[in-house]
Amino acid sequence: MQIIEEIKNNELVSNPSEIQKICLDKLKLNPLPNVKSELWRLSNKSKFSSFLDYSHKNKESKVCIPYKNSSQNIIRLIIGENSKINLEEENYSIKELKDSEIVDYIKKNISTFDQNDHWSDLLNHCLSSKKNILGLNISGNKIPSIEILSASSSDSFNAKTLILFFKQDCKVDLLQINLGDENSSLSQSTYLCLEENTSVNHGVVSYGENKSNLLNSLNVIQKAKSSYSLGSLHFKFNYARFEIRINQLEGDAKTIIKGIQITKNKDQIATYTKMEFNGPNGILDQVNKSLADDKSHAVFEGTIIVPKTAQKTDASQLSRNLLLSKNAKIDTKPQLEIIADDVKCKHGATISQLNEEELFYMRSRGLTLEEASKLQLSSYFQEIISCIPVSKDRWNLLDKLLEET
Amino acid sequence: MQSKTKELNPVLEVNNLFASTEDLPILKGVNIAVNPGEIHAIMGRNGCGKSTLSKIIAGHPSYKITKGEIKFTGQDIQSLEPEQRAQSGIFLGFQYPIEIPGVSNLEFLRVATNARRKFLKKEELDTFDFEDLVREKLELVKMDSAFLSRSINQGFSGGEKKRNEILQMALLEPKIAILDETDSGLDIDALRIVASGIKKISNKKTGIILITHYQRLLDEIKPNYVHVMSDGQIIKTGDSDLALELEKYGYEWTDNFLKKQ
């Protein structure tokens, strides 16, 4: 674990920034997460080691956009490659945060971090240089779709940070794409702050190449009357971990989370979600799907926290999983922590295989087993894909997925 | 007991068929032959093996043939996959049509129709041509085109599901159609629509097997032969009057045939 050794020996960063110093100090004493804790116990140790084995000093990433440039009105940003962004249009504005705002915001967050819970963010802030931090203030309600790309380079460890402030009444589609190159590790930490009456439709699409690894952390703060919808897809990683923490700060907000992770070969992909309601009348609709083939391992752990202040919360969390091979493994653990006494909360988990009767029905109409399986999988994916703000001419995600599976 | 009606070149021939599922014997020597243009009805108590027979002919992987043979247009089909049987012209109308959320009915019907057309060496239909064809067939079962944009059978009423089965039969133009309790769960009007659809589709080249409990379907579609099934065997075969006798005397009456065997 090259990176951990460098942290211990004070060799990780030569001229650390203020944030890097704070995080390095925190990690120096205890450089690794507690592997016995609930959040880390299922993490494959050798894969986690390989995640930390790449040097972050090799080279900067270069994004190869995986599709043709679109004629559509899209604002495309690449973390680490863009020059200044300052858009002031009639209906909207997108402006870069000042360096001091970024530093203050991250420092404020770090001060509240539990080291084990936010280990991924701490590591990210140790390694993410100023160039690789993108911070934006976004306001307006006729904003073109925003697409933000983040990538790793082969034989390297790259860390990228994204901070987005959505101002009051803002309404936007945001697509985040994380691309893992061959033999690489990418650490992506994202912070979204939704002010009152904002509506953010957020897609996260992460896919890698041969032996790429990803640590993807997403922290969302929602103020009252905000609406946040997340559609996520993770596939083709040797090791990937997606941590989602959403806090409805004052309640009275709506959150939709629809995610899918697809594992093949000996991959391990895990999703951890923590949804906190800190006020009344909050709504959550969450569905997480895993599809595991070959000898792969998919993990989902989701926690919903409903304290006494969060009366009239209406939350639903479902984990629906498909095992495509007898050697694949799926661990799932949806859980509720409820103190409030006037709430509607439900959760559940299913693990099944492709439905034999559905397959026979389709085959009895002349569809081959392959065609029938493809149709069945396509319906399985559709529920999630439809929540990702992706335009069809750029991304035919469903076709890509079906090719892969 | 033999129940063969073998005369010309049967489109379907089941000879001394024994089959089981999870080592439980269900079919115990079934014989039946259906010629082109013939309509056969199979009646019998619940659990006597009627649905199993239909699924085995369609190639359901959960059942194992332990003895006997199934011939379709003279060829043994035991080694064929369900889709190969369907493409070559075997159609099973399900007793409980399966709901498949998220899969568009229209797309499913198009892929299925093209699979059959490919086998028949006919030109495959693109989306536009297929829509023309399917709208014409919808008329047969009085279905609204809105059904096409929904997921397969999802949220359909019992009657709508059965009409969707007959629509599929109309599109696939099978050589043998086995309709497993197509009349169950239908009100009088829906039964007439379904029966009328079946009559319009049936022709001199297609054999039909109706699996049913009730005379009311046979009032609409008069069968050439009626078979009574009991404990995995066909124990009596007669003409359409046999169904009337069954309606009058019940299945206890047929137990006597078993005793005489």
XYZ file of C-alpha atoms in Angstrom:
666
model
C 0.000 0.000 0.000
C 2.270 2.650 -1.362
C 0.067 5.595 -0.452
C -0.317 4.539 3.174
C 3.459 4.147 3.525
C 3.923 7.635 2.119
C 1.378 9.062 4.561
C 3.168 7.400 7.465
C 6.574 8.641 6.308
C 5.418 12.168 5.554
C 6.282 11.718 1.904
C 2.869 11.912 0.306
C 2.785 15.574 -0.699
C 5.833 17.803 -0.966
C 4.220 21.218 -0.496
C 0.871 20.464 1.148
C -1.912 23.031 1.106
C -3.728 23.982 4.308
C -6.416 21.366 3.710
C -3.900 18.693 2.774
C -1.966 19.409 5.986
C -5.096 19.020 8.135
C -6.069 15.761 6.482
C -2.564 14.335 6.489
C -2.317 15.027 10.212
C -5.592 13.219 10.768
C -4.552 10.194 8.725
C -0.969 9.996 9.962
C -2.046 8.605 13.315
C -4.508 6.183 11.882
C -3.921 5.847 8.171
C -6.395 3.053 7.415
C -10.106 2.695 8.123
C -11.178 0.207 10.758
C -11.681 -2.943 8.731
C -13.777 -4.457 11.499
C -16.309 -1.631 11.405
C -19.676 -2.145 9.693
C -18.701 0.225 6.902
C -15.521 -1.579 5.962
C -15.811 -5.203 7.099
C -17.014 -6.502 3.724
C -14.410 -4.603 1.755
C -12.124 -7.052 -0.036
C -8.758 -6.490 1.627
C -6.493 -7.426 -1.244
C -8.533 -5.318 -3.669
C -8.501 -2.423 -1.239
C -4.711 -2.787 -1.016
C -4.425 -2.741 -4.783
C -6.514 0.451 -4.803
C -3.838 2.084 -2.649
C -0.904 0.711 -4.600
C -0.723 3.248 -7.394
C 1.464 6.288 -7.237
C -0.329 9.619 -7.267
C 2.815 11.312 -8.571
C 2.997 9.663 -11.973
C 0.856 11.757 -14.207
C -2.206 13.905 -14.478
C -5.303 12.339 -15.976
C -6.471 13.073 -19.465
C -10.123 12.461 -20.230
C -10.958 10.720 -23.472
C -14.614 11.625 -23.935
C -16.320 8.338 -24.701
C -18.799 9.758 -27.197
C -18.994 12.337 -29.955
C -19.520 15.958 -29.111
C -23.192 16.678 -28.906
C -25.025 19.389 -30.752
C -27.220 19.786 -27.708
C -26.883 22.669 -25.350
C -24.701 21.152 -22.655
C -22.127 22.664 -20.366
C -19.283 20.170 -20.164
C -16.581 20.505 -17.535
C -13.592 18.282 -16.903
C -12.135 18.355 -13.413
C -8.418 19.159 -13.628
C -8.517 20.308 -17.246
C -10.735 23.369 -17.358
C -9.624 26.931 -17.284
C -11.752 29.532 -15.516
C -15.514 29.159 -15.682
C -17.627 32.237 -15.360
C -21.005 32.140 -17.072
C -23.503 34.916 -16.534
C -26.524 34.463 -18.764
C -30.017 35.927 -18.722
C -31.617 32.993 -16.914
C -28.716 31.499 -15.044
C -25.201 31.912 -13.811
C -22.398 29.447 -13.135
C -19.401 30.903 -11.356
C -16.322 29.350 -9.849
C -16.025 29.481 -6.081
C -13.179 31.542 -4.725
C -10.215 29.594 -3.328
C -10.993 30.894 0.155
C -14.611 29.704 -0.131
C -13.447 26.228 -1.118
C -10.924 26.061 1.726
C -13.447 27.293 4.285
C -16.089 24.863 3.110
C -13.844 21.811 3.150
C -12.319 22.801 6.512
C -15.787 23.168 7.986
C -16.721 19.717 6.743
C -13.518 18.082 7.907
C -14.073 19.395 11.421
C -17.296 17.355 11.606
C -15.923 14.186 10.013
C -15.851 10.901 11.821
C -12.537 9.502 10.623
C -13.889 6.055 9.823
C -17.094 7.247 8.152
C -15.319 9.847 6.048
C -12.013 8.067 5.490
C -12.571 8.251 1.720
C -13.023 12.035 1.841
C -9.981 12.500 4.078
C -7.817 10.523 1.676
C -9.260 12.504 -1.219
C -8.416 15.834 0.411
C -4.875 14.656 1.155
C -4.295 13.943 -2.507
C -6.503 16.364 -4.402
C -4.394 19.302 -5.522
C -5.849 22.771 -6.055
C -6.014 22.116 -9.800
C -8.157 19.052 -9.220
C -10.772 20.780 -7.107
C -13.710 22.269 -8.948
C -16.103 24.481 -6.991
C -19.128 26.193 -8.543
C -21.976 28.451 -7.548
C -24.999 27.650 -9.696
C -28.186 29.684 -9.877
C -31.135 30.072 -12.210
C -33.804 27.793 -13.555
C -33.255 27.514 -17.279
C -29.783 26.095 -17.001
C -28.506 23.841 -19.773
C -27.640 20.329 -18.610
C -24.299 20.218 -16.864
C -21.897 17.357 -17.456
C -18.829 16.947 -15.256
C -16.164 14.409 -16.071
C -13.546 12.979 -13.801
C -10.950 10.406 -14.773
C -7.888 8.480 -13.740
C -4.825 7.720 -15.865
C -3.353 4.283 -16.294
C -0.816 3.211 -13.649
C -1.781 6.195 -11.498
C -3.804 7.297 -8.542
C -5.844 10.421 -9.260
C -7.941 12.382 -6.782
C -10.659 14.839 -7.818
C -12.995 16.986 -5.749
C -16.221 18.649 -6.785
C -18.167 21.207 -4.760
C -21.437 22.585 -6.086
C -23.655 25.172 -4.399
C -27.142 25.333 -5.860
C -28.727 28.662 -5.042
C -32.366 29.188 -4.096
C -34.924 28.266 -6.811
C -32.230 26.651 -8.927
C -33.353 23.822 -11.209
C -30.828 21.706 -13.068
C -29.881 18.375 -14.630
C -26.380 17.330 -13.621
C -24.515 14.325 -14.997
C -21.285 13.245 -13.361
C -19.141 10.743 -15.228
C -16.251 8.938 -13.556
C -13.960 7.082 -15.905
C -11.334 4.639 -14.682
C -8.440 3.934 -17.016
C -6.602 0.595 -17.065
C -4.642 -0.223 -13.899
C -5.605 2.931 -12.079
C -7.319 4.284 -8.995
C -9.659 7.247 -8.864
C -10.771 8.991 -5.707
C -13.750 11.261 -6.289
C -15.313 13.314 -3.513
C -18.389 15.369 -4.279
C -20.256 17.893 -2.148
C -23.639 19.234 -3.204
C -25.503 21.894 -1.234
C -29.101 22.477 -2.225
C -30.644 25.655 -0.924
C -34.376 26.133 -0.442
C -36.653 25.338 -3.327
C -33.943 23.840 -5.518
C -34.427 20.845 -7.770
C -31.398 18.825 -8.806
C -31.633 15.802 -11.057
C -28.252 14.153 -10.585
C -26.819 11.247 -12.535
C -23.605 9.462 -11.605
C -22.221 7.092 -14.202
C -18.962 5.378 -13.308
C -17.248 2.796 -15.398
C -13.782 1.497 -15.576
C -11.459 -0.533 -17.710
C -9.261 -3.472 -16.911
C -8.224 -3.409 -13.234
C -9.413 0.067 -12.458
C -10.515 1.070 -8.970
C -12.798 3.780 -7.665
C -13.565 5.362 -4.327
C -16.540 7.602 -4.928
C -17.917 9.673 -2.067
C -21.009 11.847 -2.403
C -22.168 14.234 0.317
C -25.452 16.060 -0.157
C -27.054 18.697 2.057
C -30.686 19.511 1.330
C -32.499 22.510 2.722
C -36.290 22.717 3.052
C -38.455 22.403 -0.069
C -35.559 21.061 -2.079
C -35.836 18.070 -4.342
C -32.856 15.844 -5.064
C -32.955 12.878 -7.415
C -29.935 10.620 -7.846
C -29.642 7.950 -10.536
C -26.364 6.070 -10.398
C -24.628 3.320 -12.277
C -21.307 1.664 -11.422
C -19.764 -1.069 -13.509
C -16.539 -2.553 -14.853
C -14.367 -1.891 -11.822
C -11.991 -4.309 -10.161
C -12.863 -2.563 -6.914
C -15.326 0.255 -6.437
C -16.969 1.783 -3.442
C -19.755 4.357 -3.648
C -20.542 6.175 -0.419
C -23.642 8.354 -0.349
C -24.500 10.588 2.582
C -27.587 12.745 2.305
C -28.787 15.064 5.010
C -32.201 16.698 4.868
C -31.135 19.503 7.156
C -34.563 20.860 8.031
C -36.807 18.093 6.685
C -39.640 19.043 4.339
C -37.566 17.917 1.356
C -37.715 15.111 -1.167
C -34.967 12.638 -2.006
C -34.999 9.962 -4.680
C -32.113 7.503 -4.932
C -32.062 4.911 -7.703
C -28.802 3.066 -8.128
C -27.425 -0.004 -9.813
C -24.057 -1.726 -9.604
C -22.985 -4.456 -11.970
C -20.183 -6.837 -11.100
C -18.487 -9.468 -13.245
C -15.342 -11.602 -13.123
C -13.896 -11.157 -9.631
C -14.968 -7.518 -9.228
C -16.196 -6.068 -5.998
C -18.513 -3.048 -6.054
C -20.130 -1.743 -2.889
C -22.660 0.979 -2.196
C -23.111 2.496 1.253
C -25.869 5.010 1.805
C -26.693 7.046 4.870
C -29.860 9.109 4.745
C -30.477 11.492 7.641
C -33.725 13.330 8.252
C -33.211 16.254 10.572
C -36.654 17.813 10.348
C -40.280 16.803 9.745
C -42.097 15.836 6.531
C -39.089 14.457 4.698
C -39.569 12.011 1.835
C -37.238 9.293 0.578
C -37.787 6.865 -2.273
C -34.758 4.602 -2.643
C -34.150 1.547 -4.796
C -30.722 -0.012 -5.029
C -30.035 -2.861 -7.419
C -27.049 -5.152 -7.726
C -26.396 -7.572 -10.512
C -23.587 -10.036 -9.822
C -22.138 -12.510 -12.302
C -19.150 -14.904 -12.422
C -17.226 -14.841 -9.116
C -17.961 -11.231 -8.311
C -19.211 -9.646 -5.116
C -21.741 -6.812 -4.741
C -22.468 -5.104 -1.453
C -25.230 -2.742 -0.412
C -25.670 -1.260 3.030
C -28.211 1.469 3.515
C -29.118 3.306 6.684
C -32.043 5.638 7.217
C -31.849 7.778 10.357
C -35.075 9.311 11.646
C -34.547 11.229 14.902
C -37.337 12.600 17.067
C -37.422 15.897 15.179
C -38.235 14.082 11.944
C -41.933 13.395 12.512
C -44.092 12.575 9.472
C -41.111 11.224 7.579
C -42.105 9.003 4.670
C -39.208 6.785 3.666
C -38.878 3.682 1.550
C -35.683 1.754 0.899
C -35.596 -1.332 -1.273
C -32.644 -3.446 -2.238
C -33.372 -5.647 -5.255
C -30.645 -7.947 -6.430
C -29.986 -10.419 -9.206
C -27.490 -13.250 -8.915
C -26.487 -14.500 -12.335
C -23.985 -17.114 -11.231
C -23.777 -19.639 -8.443
C -20.267 -18.393 -7.629
C -21.261 -14.737 -7.348
C -22.099 -13.195 -4.008
C -24.390 -10.385 -2.892
C -24.489 -8.893 0.598
C -27.319 -6.512 1.322
C -28.368 -4.775 4.497
C -31.051 -2.111 4.424
C -31.658 -0.720 7.894
C -33.731 1.844 9.746
C -32.885 3.786 12.894
C -36.133 5.414 13.990
C -36.731 7.497 17.107
C -39.685 9.583 15.856
C -43.052 7.933 16.534
C -45.194 9.296 13.699
C -43.467 8.127 10.549
C -43.958 5.828 7.582
C -40.789 3.886 6.944
C -40.357 0.661 5.059
C -37.417 -1.315 3.841
C -36.798 -4.635 2.205
C -34.350 -6.754 0.291
C -34.665 -9.470 -2.327
C -32.049 -11.596 -4.012
C -33.166 -13.671 -6.955
C -32.083 -15.095 -10.261
C -33.488 -14.378 -13.694
C -37.113 -15.462 -13.528
C -37.389 -18.905 -15.157
C -41.100 -18.596 -15.882
C -40.638 -15.210 -17.569
C -37.816 -16.665 -19.635
C -39.927 -19.675 -20.644
C -42.849 -17.434 -21.575
C -40.657 -15.429 -23.935
C -38.932 -18.524 -25.317
C -42.314 -20.121 -25.982
C -42.906 -17.207 -28.353
C -39.729 -17.880 -30.306
C -37.213 -15.641 -28.531
C -33.865 -17.310 -27.916
C -32.633 -17.664 -24.352
C -30.176 -14.853 -25.074
C -32.869 -12.533 -26.442
C -35.227 -13.326 -23.573
C -32.492 -12.732 -20.966
C -31.570 -9.468 -22.672
C -35.177 -8.252 -22.573
C -35.479 -9.259 -18.936
C -32.239 -7.520 -17.996
C -33.211 -4.466 -19.968
C -36.392 -4.168 -17.911
C -34.309 -4.627 -14.752
C -31.960 -1.807 -15.749
C -34.639 0.465 -17.151
C -36.023 1.562 -13.788
C -32.621 2.962 -12.811
C -31.400 4.176 -16.195
C -34.566 6.227 -16.629
C -33.537 8.262 -13.552
C -30.162 9.212 -14.994
C -30.275 12.494 -16.915
C -28.630 11.234 -20.059
C -29.627 12.148 -23.567
C -30.010 9.215 -25.887
C -27.901 10.486 -28.767
C -24.786 10.680 -26.605
C -25.162 7.694 -24.389
C -26.980 4.569 -25.154
C -26.369 3.277 -21.701
C -28.795 0.446 -21.877
C -27.169 -0.995 -24.992
C -23.739 -0.586 -23.447
C -24.842 -2.417 -20.337
C -26.489 -5.229 -22.218
C -23.334 -5.661 -24.296
C -21.314 -5.931 -21.107
C -23.658 -8.349 -19.388
C -56.511 -47.010 -23.658
C -55.770 -45.447 -27.056
C -57.204 -42.109 -28.004
C -55.599 -41.676 -31.350
C -57.364 -39.999 -34.180
C -54.467 -40.618 -36.506
C -55.566 -40.536 -40.098
C -53.697 -38.281 -42.463
C -50.404 -36.630 -41.618
C -50.885 -35.416 -38.063
C -49.416 -32.044 -37.286
C -48.911 -33.261 -33.715
C -48.541 -36.792 -32.510
C -47.994 -37.781 -28.877
C -47.135 -41.445 -28.465
C -47.181 -43.254 -25.114
C -45.784 -40.206 -23.330
C -44.530 -40.550 -19.765
C -43.141 -37.476 -17.990
C -42.232 -36.302 -14.540
C -41.089 -33.268 -12.615
C -38.684 -33.565 -9.692
C -39.064 -37.364 -9.902
C -42.851 -37.100 -9.537
C -44.537 -38.946 -12.423
C -47.323 -36.840 -13.957
C -47.966 -38.180 -17.437
C -48.430 -41.925 -17.581
C -48.796 -42.896 -21.203
C -50.599 -40.165 -23.137
C -51.574 -40.756 -26.752
C -53.102 -38.135 -28.990
C -52.817 -37.144 -32.640
C -54.079 -33.911 -34.159
C -54.489 -33.448 -37.879
C -54.388 -30.080 -39.642
C -57.690 -28.242 -39.307
C -58.902 -30.351 -36.367
C -60.032 -28.968 -33.038
C -59.506 -31.213 -30.012
C -60.704 -30.519 -26.493
C -59.024 -32.028 -23.448
C -61.051 -32.056 -20.258
C -60.354 -33.480 -16.834
C -60.104 -32.800 -13.136
C -57.597 -30.329 -11.719
C -54.170 -31.949 -11.412
C -54.815 -34.708 -13.945
C -51.911 -33.563 -16.150
C -53.584 -31.355 -18.799
C -51.381 -28.295 -18.268
C -48.296 -30.475 -17.873
C -48.970 -32.035 -21.261
C -49.226 -28.588 -22.846
C -46.019 -27.352 -21.218
C -44.098 -30.475 -22.205
C -45.165 -30.059 -25.823
C -43.952 -26.431 -25.660
C -40.618 -27.558 -24.128
C -40.797 -26.347 -20.527
C -37.411 -27.163 -18.968
C -38.864 -28.249 -15.602
C -40.341 -31.460 -16.997
C -38.541 -34.602 -18.037
C -39.822 -37.050 -20.612
C -39.103 -40.546 -19.297
C -40.701 -42.557 -22.105
C -42.517 -42.031 -25.371
C -42.278 -39.379 -28.032
C -43.760 -36.137 -29.356
C -43.764 -35.672 -33.100
C -44.468 -32.353 -34.755
C -45.036 -32.535 -38.525
C -43.489 -35.982 -38.400
C -40.294 -34.964 -36.579
C -39.394 -35.908 -33.019
C -39.078 -32.602 -31.145
C -37.650 -33.832 -27.844
C -34.237 -32.333 -28.495
C -35.599 -28.938 -29.581
C -35.420 -25.877 -27.339
C -38.702 -24.075 -26.534
C -37.859 -21.266 -28.968
C -37.133 -23.725 -31.791
C -40.515 -25.357 -31.210
C -42.225 -21.944 -31.212
C -40.415 -20.787 -34.330
C -41.410 -23.966 -36.154
C -45.084 -23.395 -35.335
C -46.012 -24.715 -31.875
C -47.988 -22.202 -29.838
C -48.961 -22.482 -26.181
C -51.616 -20.111 -24.863
C -50.879 -19.859 -21.143
C -53.440 -20.490 -18.427
C -51.760 -17.737 -16.417
C -49.987 -15.413 -18.863
C -46.812 -14.075 -17.262
C -46.427 -10.394 -16.406
C -43.039 -9.008 -17.387
C -42.636 -5.473 -16.019
C -40.544 -3.103 -18.075
C -40.640 -5.119 -21.305
C -42.759 -3.395 -23.922
C -45.564 -5.548 -25.297
C -45.070 -4.089 -28.771
C -41.342 -4.815 -28.871
C -41.870 -8.315 -27.497
C -44.522 -9.074 -30.114
C -42.304 -7.724 -32.888
C -39.282 -9.816 -31.859
C -41.490 -12.918 -31.515
C -43.203 -12.361 -34.873
C -39.891 -11.817 -36.626
C -38.436 -14.982 -35.079
C -41.313 -16.952 -36.626
C -41.079 -15.087 -39.936
C -37.359 -15.777 -40.107
C -38.057 -19.497 -39.685
C -40.654 -19.291 -42.453
C -38.076 -17.491 -44.624
C -40.315 -14.435 -44.757
C -38.963 -10.908 -44.641
C -38.600 -9.585 -41.093
C -40.761 -6.562 -40.281
C -39.438 -3.208 -39.199
C -41.260 -1.249 -36.496
C -43.539 0.581 -38.947
C -44.587 -2.470 -40.955
C -45.094 -4.428 -37.766
C -47.367 -1.750 -36.330
C -49.578 -2.025 -39.430
C -49.773 -5.790 -39.012
C -50.434 -5.737 -35.293
C -53.216 -3.149 -35.605
C -54.964 -5.392 -38.099
C -54.715 -8.351 -35.683
C -55.869 -6.264 -32.723
C -59.244 -6.060 -34.442
C -59.651 -9.833 -34.122
C -59.611 -9.681 -30.334
C -61.060 -6.183 -30.012
C -58.025 -4.853 -28.184
C -57.134 -1.192 -27.972
C -53.742 -0.203 -29.393
C -52.899 1.286 -25.983
C -52.123 -2.275 -24.839
C -49.128 -2.292 -27.123
C -47.314 0.467 -25.292
C -47.699 -1.220 -21.918
C -45.404 -3.827 -20.393
C -46.191 -7.449 -21.199
C -49.427 -8.321 -19.384
C -48.617 -5.898 -16.557
C -51.759 -4.492 -15.049
C -53.900 -6.339 -17.602
C -57.205 -7.772 -16.387
C -57.699 -11.539 -16.677
C -59.653 -11.053 -19.893
C -57.076 -8.701 -21.373
C -54.302 -11.191 -20.681
C -56.190 -13.953 -22.480
C -56.928 -11.664 -25.417
C -53.234 -10.816 -25.553
C -52.508 -14.552 -25.829
C -54.881 -14.870 -28.778
C -53.322 -11.774 -30.358
C -49.943 -13.517 -30.140
C -51.441 -16.624 -31.702
C -52.816 -14.499 -34.544
C -49.419 -12.913 -35.164
C -47.432 -16.141 -34.984
C -49.777 -18.163 -37.222
C -48.885 -21.506 -35.624
C -49.432 -24.972 -37.064
C -50.605 -26.253 -33.712
C -52.074 -24.082 -30.962
C -52.563 -25.479 -27.490
C -54.797 -23.163 -25.501
C -54.606 -23.948 -21.804
C -57.803 -22.859 -20.061
C -58.092 -19.791 -22.249
C -61.695 -19.486 -21.061
C -60.941 -19.410 -17.340
C -61.595 -16.104 -15.628
C -63.513 -14.663 -18.574
C -66.962 -13.093 -18.399
C -69.505 -13.970 -21.096
C -68.588 -11.071 -23.381
C -64.857 -11.643 -23.066
C -65.365 -15.363 -23.717
C -67.237 -14.576 -26.944
C -64.499 -12.181 -28.081
C -61.775 -14.740 -27.373
C -63.740 -17.576 -28.993
C -64.490 -15.452 -32.030
C -60.777 -14.585 -32.299
C -59.814 -18.261 -32.162
C -62.386 -19.152 -34.836
C -61.133 -16.419 -37.147
C -57.542 -17.552 -36.764
C -58.232 -21.278 -37.139
C -57.945 -22.663 -40.637
C -57.518 -25.920 -42.506
C -53.798 -25.975 -41.834
C -53.862 -25.341 -38.089
C -54.592 -27.896 -35.430
C -56.028 -26.649 -32.137
C -56.095 -28.250 -28.704
C -58.449 -26.572 -26.234
C -57.825 -27.448 -22.598
C -60.924 -26.529 -20.669
C -63.195 -27.356 -17.766
C -66.338 -25.892 -19.237
C -68.828 -26.595 -21.969
C -69.367 -22.869 -22.542
C -66.175 -22.524 -24.625
C -67.138 -25.596 -26.605
C -70.541 -24.031 -27.285
C -68.643 -21.280 -29.106
C -65.998 -23.476 -30.730
C -67.248 -26.929 -31.622
C -64.471 -29.530 -31.283
C -64.027 -32.500 -33.583
C -62.847 -34.623 -30.686
C -63.154 -34.476 -26.917
C -60.657 -36.323 -24.717
C -61.076 -37.003 -21.032
C -57.864 -37.062 -19.055
C -57.378 -38.666 -15.654
C -54.239 -39.387 -13.645
C -51.844 -38.668 -16.480
C -53.693 -40.609 -19.164
C -56.395 -40.000 -21.741
C -59.099 -42.414 -20.632
C -61.829 -41.678 -23.143
C -62.173 -39.997 -26.502
C -65.413 -39.075 -28.191
C -67.061 -36.397 -30.291
C -68.459 -33.095 -29.008
C -71.348 -34.918 -27.288
C -68.852 -36.327 -24.784
C -68.394 -32.830 -23.341
C -72.158 -32.541 -22.869
C -72.230 -35.858 -21.033
C -69.371 -34.698 -18.813
C -71.255 -31.499 -18.064
C -74.294 -33.631 -17.139
C -72.687 -36.415 -15.116
C -69.419 -34.886 -13.848
C -66.010 -36.540 -13.651
C -67.218 -39.282 -11.313
C -68.925 -40.723 -14.364
C -65.530 -41.018 -16.088
C -64.077 -42.933 -13.130
C -66.050 -45.906 -14.391
C -63.920 -45.932 -17.532
C -60.822 -46.265 -15.420
C -62.334 -49.166 -13.479
C -63.186 -50.929 -16.722
C -59.617 -50.621 -17.999
